[in-house]
mmCIF file of N, CA and C in Angstrom:
data_model
loop_
_atom_site.group_PDB
_atom_site.id
_atom_site.type_symbol
_atom_site.label_atom_id
_atom_site.label_comp_id
_atom_site.label_asym_id
_atom_site.label_seq_id
_atom_site.Cartn_x
_atom_site.Cartn_y
_atom_site.Cartn_z
ATOM 1 N N UNK A 1 127.262 131.641 80.576
ATOM 2 C CA UNK A 1 126.371 132.204 81.563
ATOM 3 C C UNK A 1 124.967 132.387 80.972
ATOM 4 N N UNK A 2 124.922 132.861 79.727
ATOM 5 C CA UNK A 2 123.621 133.061 79.076
ATOM 6 C C UNK A 2 122.898 131.735 78.897
ATOM 7 N N UNK A 3 123.669 130.693 78.590
ATOM 8 C CA UNK A 3 123.073 129.374 78.393
ATOM 9 C C UNK A 3 122.434 128.872 79.690
ATOM 10 N N UNK A 4 123.114 129.087 80.812
ATOM 11 C CA UNK A 4 122.597 128.667 82.118
ATOM 12 C C UNK A 4 121.304 129.409 82.437
ATOM 13 N N UNK A 5 121.286 130.714 82.172
ATOM 14 C CA UNK A 5 120.086 131.509 82.430
ATOM 15 C C UNK A 5 118.932 131.019 81.563
ATOM 16 N N UNK A 6 119.211 130.732 80.297
ATOM 17 C CA UNK A 6 118.166 130.233 79.407
ATOM 18 C C UNK A 6 117.639 128.872 79.852
ATOM 19 N N UNK A 7 118.532 127.991 80.286
ATOM 20 C CA UNK A 7 118.108 126.660 80.737
ATOM 21 C C UNK A 7 117.225 126.777 81.970
ATOM 22 N N UNK A 8 117.629 127.601 82.936
ATOM 23 C CA UNK A 8 116.826 127.762 84.147
ATOM 24 C C UNK A 8 115.493 128.445 83.835
ATOM 25 N N UNK A 9 115.494 129.411 82.947
ATOM 26 C CA UNK A 9 114.246 130.071 82.554
ATOM 27 C C UNK A 9 113.294 129.073 81.918
ATOM 28 N N UNK A 10 113.817 128.258 81.013
ATOM 29 C CA UNK A 10 112.991 127.238 80.365
ATOM 30 C C UNK A 10 112.464 126.228 81.382
ATOM 31 N N UNK A 11 113.297 125.886 82.331
ATOM 32 C CA UNK A 11 112.881 124.942 83.370
ATOM 33 C C UNK A 11 111.754 125.529 84.220
ATOM 34 N N UNK A 12 111.875 126.771 84.604
ATOM 35 C CA UNK A 12 110.848 127.423 85.417
ATOM 36 C C UNK A 12 109.534 127.521 84.632
ATOM 37 N N UNK A 13 109.632 127.916 83.369
ATOM 38 C CA UNK A 13 108.429 128.006 82.539
ATOM 39 C C UNK A 13 107.774 126.631 82.394
ATOM 40 N N UNK A 14 108.580 125.586 82.190
ATOM 41 C CA UNK A 14 108.042 124.230 82.049
ATOM 42 C C UNK A 14 107.335 123.781 83.325
ATOM 43 N N UNK A 15 107.909 124.086 84.478
ATOM 44 C CA UNK A 15 107.284 123.700 85.752
ATOM 45 C C UNK A 15 105.969 124.447 85.946
ATOM 46 N N UNK A 16 105.966 125.746 85.652
ATOM 47 C CA UNK A 16 104.737 126.531 85.794
ATOM 48 C C UNK A 16 103.650 125.991 84.869
ATOM 49 N N UNK A 17 104.009 125.713 83.611
ATOM 50 C CA UNK A 17 103.033 125.146 82.672
ATOM 51 C C UNK A 17 102.517 123.790 83.147
ATOM 52 N N UNK A 18 103.403 122.972 83.678
ATOM 53 C CA UNK A 18 103.000 121.660 84.178
ATOM 54 C C UNK A 18 102.002 121.805 85.318
ATOM 55 N N UNK A 19 102.263 122.733 86.220
ATOM 56 C CA UNK A 19 101.332 122.947 87.326
ATOM 57 C C UNK A 19 99.980 123.476 86.826
ATOM 58 N N UNK A 20 100.008 124.379 85.872
ATOM 59 C CA UNK A 20 98.757 124.930 85.343
ATOM 60 C C UNK A 20 97.950 123.847 84.622
ATOM 61 N N UNK A 21 98.640 123.067 83.804
ATOM 62 C CA UNK A 21 97.953 121.992 83.081
ATOM 63 C C UNK A 21 97.383 120.974 84.054
ATOM 64 N N UNK A 22 98.173 120.626 85.067
ATOM 65 C CA UNK A 22 97.699 119.635 86.042
ATOM 66 C C UNK A 22 96.520 120.174 86.842
ATOM 67 N N UNK A 23 96.524 121.477 87.143
ATOM 68 C CA UNK A 23 95.408 122.072 87.890
ATOM 69 C C UNK A 23 94.120 121.978 87.075
ATOM 70 N N UNK A 24 94.186 122.333 85.795
ATOM 71 C CA UNK A 24 92.992 122.260 84.951
ATOM 72 C C UNK A 24 92.583 120.814 84.682
ATOM 73 N N UNK A 25 93.541 119.930 84.584
ATOM 74 C CA UNK A 25 93.217 118.518 84.347
ATOM 75 C C UNK A 25 92.494 117.922 85.529
ATOM 76 N N UNK A 26 92.904 118.307 86.715
ATOM 77 C CA UNK A 26 92.257 117.761 87.916
ATOM 78 C C UNK A 26 90.856 118.353 88.065
ATOM 79 N N UNK A 27 90.749 119.675 87.846
ATOM 80 C CA UNK A 27 89.454 120.333 88.037
ATOM 81 C C UNK A 27 88.439 119.930 86.984
ATOM 82 N N UNK A 28 88.852 119.896 85.717
ATOM 83 C CA UNK A 28 87.894 119.707 84.642
ATOM 84 C C UNK A 28 87.974 118.344 83.965
ATOM 85 N N UNK A 29 89.085 117.697 84.051
ATOM 86 C CA UNK A 29 89.243 116.461 83.304
ATOM 87 C C UNK A 29 89.085 115.213 84.129
ATOM 88 N N UNK A 30 88.972 115.348 85.413
ATOM 89 C CA UNK A 30 88.805 114.169 86.250
ATOM 90 C C UNK A 30 90.091 113.360 86.394
ATOM 91 N N UNK A 31 91.226 113.978 86.149
ATOM 92 C CA UNK A 31 92.507 113.270 86.261
ATOM 93 C C UNK A 31 92.840 113.041 87.734
ATOM 94 N N UNK A 32 93.388 111.908 88.022
ATOM 95 C CA UNK A 32 93.771 111.570 89.385
ATOM 96 C C UNK A 32 94.958 112.417 89.825
ATOM 97 N N UNK A 33 94.949 112.877 91.063
ATOM 98 C CA UNK A 33 96.039 113.719 91.573
ATOM 99 C C UNK A 33 97.331 112.915 91.697
ATOM 100 N N UNK A 34 97.233 111.610 91.950
ATOM 101 C CA UNK A 34 98.425 110.777 92.059
ATOM 102 C C UNK A 34 99.190 110.740 90.740
ATOM 103 N N UNK A 35 98.465 110.728 89.637
ATOM 104 C CA UNK A 35 99.088 110.712 88.319
ATOM 105 C C UNK A 35 99.839 112.017 88.058
ATOM 106 N N UNK A 36 99.257 113.120 88.457
ATOM 107 C CA UNK A 36 99.897 114.426 88.282
ATOM 108 C C UNK A 36 101.173 114.486 89.125
ATOM 109 N N UNK A 37 101.085 114.061 90.357
ATOM 110 C CA UNK A 37 102.252 114.071 91.251
ATOM 111 C C UNK A 37 103.347 113.161 90.706
ATOM 112 N N UNK A 38 102.959 112.020 90.155
ATOM 113 C CA UNK A 38 103.936 111.105 89.559
ATOM 114 C C UNK A 38 104.643 111.749 88.371
ATOM 115 N N UNK A 39 103.888 112.443 87.516
ATOM 116 C CA UNK A 39 104.496 113.124 86.366
ATOM 117 C C UNK A 39 105.483 114.197 86.826
ATOM 118 N N UNK A 40 105.094 114.968 87.814
ATOM 119 C CA UNK A 40 105.975 116.014 88.330
ATOM 120 C C UNK A 40 107.236 115.393 88.931
ATOM 121 N N UNK A 41 107.092 114.291 89.656
ATOM 122 C CA UNK A 41 108.245 113.624 90.270
ATOM 123 C C UNK A 41 109.195 113.072 89.212
ATOM 124 N N UNK A 42 108.655 112.499 88.161
ATOM 125 C CA UNK A 42 109.494 111.941 87.091
ATOM 126 C C UNK A 42 110.264 113.046 86.385
ATOM 127 N N UNK A 43 109.581 114.123 86.071
ATOM 128 C CA UNK A 43 110.260 115.248 85.423
ATOM 129 C C UNK A 43 111.331 115.816 86.346
ATOM 130 N N UNK A 44 111.015 115.957 87.624
ATOM 131 C CA UNK A 44 111.996 116.447 88.598
ATOM 132 C C UNK A 44 113.205 115.536 88.696
ATOM 133 N N UNK A 45 112.970 114.227 88.638
ATOM 134 C CA UNK A 45 114.076 113.273 88.680
ATOM 135 C C UNK A 45 115.026 113.469 87.509
ATOM 136 N N UNK A 46 114.477 113.570 86.295
ATOM 137 C CA UNK A 46 115.328 113.717 85.123
ATOM 138 C C UNK A 46 116.053 115.062 85.096
ATOM 139 N N UNK A 47 115.390 116.099 85.536
ATOM 140 C CA UNK A 47 116.052 117.407 85.606
ATOM 141 C C UNK A 47 117.189 117.362 86.628
ATOM 142 N N UNK A 48 116.944 116.739 87.771
ATOM 143 C CA UNK A 48 117.988 116.604 88.799
ATOM 144 C C UNK A 48 119.162 115.777 88.308
ATOM 145 N N UNK A 49 118.869 114.693 87.605
ATOM 146 C CA UNK A 49 119.944 113.858 87.069
ATOM 147 C C UNK A 49 120.767 114.622 86.036
ATOM 148 N N UNK A 50 120.098 115.418 85.212
ATOM 149 C CA UNK A 50 120.802 116.225 84.208
ATOM 150 C C UNK A 50 121.745 117.219 84.873
ATOM 151 N N UNK A 51 121.236 117.960 85.860
ATOM 152 C CA UNK A 51 122.071 118.955 86.516
ATOM 153 C C UNK A 51 123.174 118.319 87.353
ATOM 154 N N UNK A 52 122.907 117.168 87.942
ATOM 155 C CA UNK A 52 123.944 116.471 88.700
ATOM 156 C C UNK A 52 125.096 116.083 87.793
ATOM 157 N N UNK A 53 124.784 115.552 86.632
ATOM 158 C CA UNK A 53 125.816 115.164 85.677
ATOM 159 C C UNK A 53 126.564 116.400 85.161
ATOM 160 N N UNK A 54 125.819 117.454 84.918
ATOM 161 C CA UNK A 54 126.410 118.677 84.379
ATOM 162 C C UNK A 54 127.340 119.353 85.401
ATOM 163 N N UNK A 55 126.930 119.375 86.660
ATOM 164 C CA UNK A 55 127.697 120.076 87.691
ATOM 165 C C UNK A 55 128.852 119.251 88.240
ATOM 166 N N UNK A 56 128.782 117.943 88.138
ATOM 167 C CA UNK A 56 129.820 117.089 88.713
ATOM 168 C C UNK A 56 130.775 116.528 87.672
ATOM 169 N N UNK A 57 131.056 117.310 86.645
ATOM 170 C CA UNK A 57 132.036 116.885 85.658
ATOM 171 C C UNK A 57 133.407 116.857 86.313
ATOM 172 N N UNK A 58 134.180 115.807 86.061
ATOM 173 C CA UNK A 58 135.528 115.787 86.634
ATOM 174 C C UNK A 58 136.378 116.884 86.016
ATOM 175 N N UNK A 59 137.053 117.616 86.884
ATOM 176 C CA UNK A 59 137.896 118.692 86.389
ATOM 177 C C UNK A 59 139.205 118.113 85.899
ATOM 178 N N UNK A 60 139.666 118.667 84.799
ATOM 179 C CA UNK A 60 140.926 118.206 84.253
ATOM 180 C C UNK A 60 142.057 118.779 85.097
ATOM 181 N N UNK A 61 142.817 117.884 85.696
ATOM 182 C CA UNK A 61 143.921 118.298 86.541
ATOM 183 C C UNK A 61 145.204 118.121 85.751
ATOM 184 N N UNK A 62 145.936 119.185 85.677
ATOM 185 C CA UNK A 62 147.191 119.139 84.942
ATOM 186 C C UNK A 62 148.203 118.317 85.729
ATOM 187 N N UNK A 63 148.708 117.263 85.108
ATOM 188 C CA UNK A 63 149.681 116.423 85.785
ATOM 189 C C UNK A 63 151.110 116.874 85.473
ATOM 190 N N UNK A 64 151.221 117.983 84.777
ATOM 191 C CA UNK A 64 152.538 118.526 84.459
ATOM 192 C C UNK A 64 153.156 119.153 85.699
ATOM 193 N N UNK A 65 154.367 118.756 86.004
ATOM 194 C CA UNK A 65 155.116 119.352 87.100
ATOM 195 C C UNK A 65 155.884 120.539 86.541
ATOM 196 N N UNK A 66 155.767 121.655 87.223
ATOM 197 C CA UNK A 66 156.444 122.875 86.793
ATOM 198 C C UNK A 66 157.874 122.863 87.346
ATOM 199 N N UNK A 67 158.782 122.256 86.596
ATOM 200 C CA UNK A 67 160.172 122.136 87.055
ATOM 201 C C UNK A 67 160.851 123.494 87.127
ATOM 202 N N UNK A 68 160.427 124.403 86.276
ATOM 203 C CA UNK A 68 161.004 125.752 86.302
ATOM 204 C C UNK A 68 160.690 126.438 87.630
ATOM 205 N N UNK A 69 159.478 126.260 88.117
ATOM 206 C CA UNK A 69 159.076 126.880 89.387
ATOM 207 C C UNK A 69 159.858 126.269 90.549
ATOM 208 N N UNK A 70 160.143 124.968 90.464
ATOM 209 C CA UNK A 70 160.936 124.310 91.505
ATOM 210 C C UNK A 70 162.327 124.926 91.551
ATOM 211 N N UNK A 71 162.891 125.180 90.372
ATOM 212 C CA UNK A 71 164.222 125.799 90.314
ATOM 213 C C UNK A 71 164.176 127.233 90.823
ATOM 214 N N UNK A 72 163.117 127.964 90.473
ATOM 215 C CA UNK A 72 162.989 129.348 90.931
ATOM 216 C C UNK A 72 162.913 129.438 92.448
ATOM 217 N N UNK A 73 162.203 128.491 93.051
ATOM 218 C CA UNK A 73 162.064 128.480 94.510
ATOM 219 C C UNK A 73 163.281 127.886 95.210
ATOM 220 N N UNK A 74 164.229 127.372 94.412
ATOM 221 C CA UNK A 74 165.462 126.757 94.916
ATOM 222 C C UNK A 74 165.174 125.590 95.872
ATOM 223 N N UNK A 75 164.198 124.778 95.479
ATOM 224 C CA UNK A 75 163.873 123.578 96.251
ATOM 225 C C UNK A 75 164.799 122.468 95.787
ATOM 226 N N UNK A 76 165.550 121.894 96.718
ATOM 227 C CA UNK A 76 166.495 120.830 96.376
ATOM 228 C C UNK A 76 165.736 119.537 96.092
ATOM 229 N N UNK A 77 166.422 118.603 95.499
ATOM 230 C CA UNK A 77 165.777 117.322 95.185
ATOM 231 C C UNK A 77 165.358 116.591 96.463
ATOM 232 N N UNK A 78 166.156 116.686 97.512
ATOM 233 C CA UNK A 78 165.816 116.033 98.776
ATOM 234 C C UNK A 78 164.604 116.715 99.416
ATOM 235 N N UNK A 79 164.551 118.028 99.343
ATOM 236 C CA UNK A 79 163.397 118.746 99.888
ATOM 237 C C UNK A 79 162.138 118.390 99.100
ATOM 238 N N UNK A 80 162.299 118.199 97.801
ATOM 239 C CA UNK A 80 161.161 117.820 96.972
ATOM 240 C C UNK A 80 160.663 116.420 97.345
ATOM 241 N N UNK A 81 161.580 115.514 97.622
ATOM 242 C CA UNK A 81 161.188 114.176 98.076
ATOM 243 C C UNK A 81 160.402 114.268 99.374
ATOM 244 N N UNK A 82 160.881 115.120 100.283
ATOM 245 C CA UNK A 82 160.190 115.313 101.565
ATOM 246 C C UNK A 82 158.802 115.891 101.316
ATOM 247 N N UNK A 83 158.696 116.852 100.406
ATOM 248 C CA UNK A 83 157.405 117.460 100.079
ATOM 249 C C UNK A 83 156.427 116.418 99.535
ATOM 250 N N UNK A 84 156.903 115.545 98.673
ATOM 251 C CA UNK A 84 156.036 114.491 98.132
ATOM 252 C C UNK A 84 155.541 113.559 99.238
ATOM 253 N N UNK A 85 156.413 113.224 100.174
ATOM 254 C CA UNK A 85 156.013 112.338 101.267
ATOM 255 C C UNK A 85 155.061 113.039 102.236
ATOM 256 N N UNK A 86 155.253 114.337 102.429
ATOM 257 C CA UNK A 86 154.316 115.096 103.258
ATOM 258 C C UNK A 86 152.940 115.072 102.596
ATOM 259 N N UNK A 87 152.927 115.231 101.276
ATOM 260 C CA UNK A 87 151.656 115.218 100.535
ATOM 261 C C UNK A 87 150.952 113.870 100.658
ATOM 262 N N UNK A 88 151.710 112.806 100.831
ATOM 263 C CA UNK A 88 151.121 111.478 101.003
ATOM 264 C C UNK A 88 150.649 111.250 102.435
ATOM 265 N N UNK A 89 150.935 112.221 103.338
ATOM 266 C CA UNK A 89 150.455 112.119 104.710
ATOM 267 C C UNK A 89 151.442 111.508 105.687
ATOM 268 N N UNK A 90 152.694 111.398 105.305
ATOM 269 C CA UNK A 90 153.701 110.817 106.180
ATOM 270 C C UNK A 90 154.063 111.791 107.291
ATOM 271 N N UNK A 91 154.376 111.255 108.457
ATOM 272 C CA UNK A 91 154.877 112.075 109.564
ATOM 273 C C UNK A 91 156.388 112.242 109.387
ATOM 274 N N UNK A 92 156.982 113.122 110.203
ATOM 275 C CA UNK A 92 158.430 113.316 110.123
ATOM 276 C C UNK A 92 159.178 112.014 110.386
ATOM 277 N N UNK A 93 158.702 111.259 111.346
ATOM 278 C CA UNK A 93 159.356 109.995 111.695
ATOM 279 C C UNK A 93 159.272 109.003 110.526
ATOM 280 N N UNK A 94 158.125 108.931 109.884
ATOM 281 C CA UNK A 94 157.948 108.026 108.746
ATOM 282 C C UNK A 94 158.803 108.467 107.557
ATOM 283 N N UNK A 95 158.884 109.769 107.338
ATOM 284 C CA UNK A 95 159.715 110.284 106.256
ATOM 285 C C UNK A 95 161.176 109.960 106.526
ATOM 286 N N UNK A 96 161.596 110.133 107.776
ATOM 287 C CA UNK A 96 162.983 109.844 108.150
ATOM 288 C C UNK A 96 163.322 108.381 107.897
ATOM 289 N N UNK A 97 162.428 107.486 108.270
ATOM 290 C CA UNK A 97 162.714 106.068 108.057
ATOM 291 C C UNK A 97 162.661 105.697 106.569
ATOM 292 N N UNK A 98 161.802 106.341 105.806
ATOM 293 C CA UNK A 98 161.703 106.066 104.370
ATOM 294 C C UNK A 98 162.949 106.528 103.630
ATOM 295 N N UNK A 99 163.434 107.720 103.994
ATOM 296 C CA UNK A 99 164.592 108.294 103.291
ATOM 297 C C UNK A 99 165.930 107.974 103.970
ATOM 298 N N UNK A 100 165.896 107.213 105.051
ATOM 299 C CA UNK A 100 167.088 106.825 105.807
ATOM 300 C C UNK A 100 167.863 108.049 106.292
ATOM 301 N N UNK A 101 167.112 108.989 106.876
ATOM 302 C CA UNK A 101 167.699 110.193 107.448
ATOM 303 C C UNK A 101 167.254 110.318 108.891
ATOM 304 N N UNK A 102 167.878 111.243 109.618
ATOM 305 C CA UNK A 102 167.438 111.468 110.993
ATOM 306 C C UNK A 102 166.198 112.351 110.989
ATOM 307 N N UNK A 103 165.461 112.282 112.082
ATOM 308 C CA UNK A 103 164.236 113.064 112.186
ATOM 309 C C UNK A 103 164.536 114.565 112.230
ATOM 310 N N UNK A 104 165.653 114.942 112.814
ATOM 311 C CA UNK A 104 166.003 116.367 112.867
ATOM 312 C C UNK A 104 166.350 116.894 111.468
ATOM 313 N N UNK A 105 166.930 116.050 110.621
ATOM 314 C CA UNK A 105 167.209 116.454 109.243
ATOM 315 C C UNK A 105 165.905 116.695 108.497
ATOM 316 N N UNK A 106 164.916 115.843 108.731
ATOM 317 C CA UNK A 106 163.603 116.005 108.100
ATOM 318 C C UNK A 106 162.955 117.300 108.578
ATOM 319 N N UNK A 107 163.083 117.572 109.871
ATOM 320 C CA UNK A 107 162.525 118.818 110.405
ATOM 321 C C UNK A 107 163.169 120.027 109.742
ATOM 322 N N UNK A 108 164.456 119.939 109.480
ATOM 323 C CA UNK A 108 165.151 121.031 108.799
ATOM 324 C C UNK A 108 164.626 121.193 107.374
ATOM 325 N N UNK A 109 164.466 120.070 106.666
ATOM 326 C CA UNK A 109 163.940 120.122 105.300
ATOM 327 C C UNK A 109 162.521 120.706 105.285
ATOM 328 N N UNK A 110 161.697 120.278 106.242
ATOM 329 C CA UNK A 110 160.323 120.780 106.317
ATOM 330 C C UNK A 110 160.334 122.282 106.594
ATOM 331 N N UNK A 111 161.183 122.704 107.497
ATOM 332 C CA UNK A 111 161.301 124.130 107.808
ATOM 333 C C UNK A 111 161.731 124.930 106.580
ATOM 334 N N UNK A 112 162.710 124.399 105.838
ATOM 335 C CA UNK A 112 163.151 125.065 104.606
ATOM 336 C C UNK A 112 162.025 125.145 103.579
ATOM 337 N N UNK A 113 161.260 124.063 103.458
ATOM 338 C CA UNK A 113 160.138 124.053 102.518
ATOM 339 C C UNK A 113 159.085 125.088 102.899
ATOM 340 N N UNK A 114 158.776 125.171 104.187
ATOM 341 C CA UNK A 114 157.783 126.140 104.641
ATOM 342 C C UNK A 114 158.240 127.559 104.335
ATOM 343 N N UNK A 115 159.531 127.811 104.506
ATOM 344 C CA UNK A 115 160.075 129.135 104.209
ATOM 345 C C UNK A 115 160.018 129.421 102.716
ATOM 346 N N UNK A 116 160.449 128.464 101.913
ATOM 347 C CA UNK A 116 160.497 128.668 100.464
ATOM 348 C C UNK A 116 159.109 128.798 99.847
ATOM 349 N N UNK A 117 158.141 128.104 100.426
ATOM 350 C CA UNK A 117 156.779 128.169 99.895
ATOM 351 C C UNK A 117 155.941 129.241 100.593
ATOM 352 N N UNK A 118 156.543 129.921 101.554
ATOM 353 C CA UNK A 118 155.871 130.974 102.313
ATOM 354 C C UNK A 118 154.597 130.438 102.967
ATOM 355 N N UNK A 119 154.752 129.314 103.665
ATOM 356 C CA UNK A 119 153.628 128.661 104.327
ATOM 357 C C UNK A 119 153.882 128.596 105.820
ATOM 358 N N UNK A 120 152.807 128.519 106.585
ATOM 359 C CA UNK A 120 152.933 128.432 108.045
ATOM 360 C C UNK A 120 152.805 126.999 108.539
ATOM 361 N N UNK A 121 152.074 126.174 107.790
ATOM 362 C CA UNK A 121 151.850 124.789 108.190
ATOM 363 C C UNK A 121 152.125 123.857 107.011
ATOM 364 N N UNK A 122 152.282 122.586 107.334
ATOM 365 C CA UNK A 122 152.544 121.579 106.305
ATOM 366 C C UNK A 122 151.387 121.497 105.307
ATOM 367 N N UNK A 123 150.165 121.557 105.813
ATOM 368 C CA UNK A 123 149.001 121.466 104.928
ATOM 369 C C UNK A 123 148.936 122.664 103.984
ATOM 370 N N UNK A 124 149.295 123.821 104.493
ATOM 371 C CA UNK A 124 149.310 125.012 103.644
ATOM 372 C C UNK A 124 150.398 124.891 102.576
ATOM 373 N N UNK A 125 151.534 124.308 102.943
ATOM 374 C CA UNK A 125 152.619 124.104 101.982
ATOM 375 C C UNK A 125 152.171 123.185 100.846
ATOM 376 N N UNK A 126 151.445 122.139 101.176
ATOM 377 C CA UNK A 126 150.939 121.211 100.165
ATOM 378 C C UNK A 126 149.946 121.927 99.251
ATOM 379 N N UNK A 127 149.074 122.721 99.836
ATOM 380 C CA UNK A 127 148.093 123.459 99.043
ATOM 381 C C UNK A 127 148.782 124.417 98.079
ATOM 382 N N UNK A 128 149.775 125.145 98.569
ATOM 383 C CA UNK A 128 150.512 126.077 97.723
ATOM 384 C C UNK A 128 151.247 125.326 96.614
ATOM 385 N N UNK A 129 151.864 124.203 96.969
ATOM 386 C CA UNK A 129 152.604 123.407 95.983
ATOM 387 C C UNK A 129 151.681 122.916 94.876
ATOM 388 N N UNK A 130 150.473 122.527 95.228
ATOM 389 C CA UNK A 130 149.511 122.072 94.207
ATOM 390 C C UNK A 130 149.047 123.233 93.341
ATOM 391 N N UNK A 131 148.872 124.399 93.953
ATOM 392 C CA UNK A 131 148.408 125.561 93.189
ATOM 393 C C UNK A 131 149.447 126.013 92.159
ATOM 394 N N UNK A 132 150.714 125.898 92.517
ATOM 395 C CA UNK A 132 151.771 126.327 91.578
ATOM 396 C C UNK A 132 152.298 125.164 90.743
ATOM 397 N N UNK A 133 151.613 124.045 90.818
ATOM 398 C CA UNK A 133 151.861 122.860 89.990
ATOM 399 C C UNK A 133 153.282 122.283 90.161
ATOM 400 N N UNK A 134 153.718 122.209 91.414
ATOM 401 C CA UNK A 134 154.978 121.490 91.640
ATOM 402 C C UNK A 134 154.710 120.155 92.309
ATOM 403 N N UNK A 135 153.476 119.856 92.580
ATOM 404 C CA UNK A 135 153.083 118.534 93.094
ATOM 405 C C UNK A 135 152.050 117.927 92.180
#
């Protein structure tokens, strides 16, 4: 946090100094205003590129599946298969045809998953599953 504050403080001071120098250069040195604007734009570009790279670092996502949590929640292997297919965006009908089960069986599995994950909707179940690292 201190580093961020120092970087922004330095950036603000640099911009203020640049404006002051450019003001005196234009008034007393006969410098063209287009040149000053170009310098400010170039510096702004590099600062923006730096912060874009700094802020958009890919977050490390743990690919470890928490098998212990799956056992604690008493999610069966078939329910887990259904959960994975829900996460891929499959409908109940598509899941049924993929797993060679009836659609009502899939609805039962989905209902059990929602209960076990304490979710109201399929999307919420997926979000919870990702948060507890079972997906």
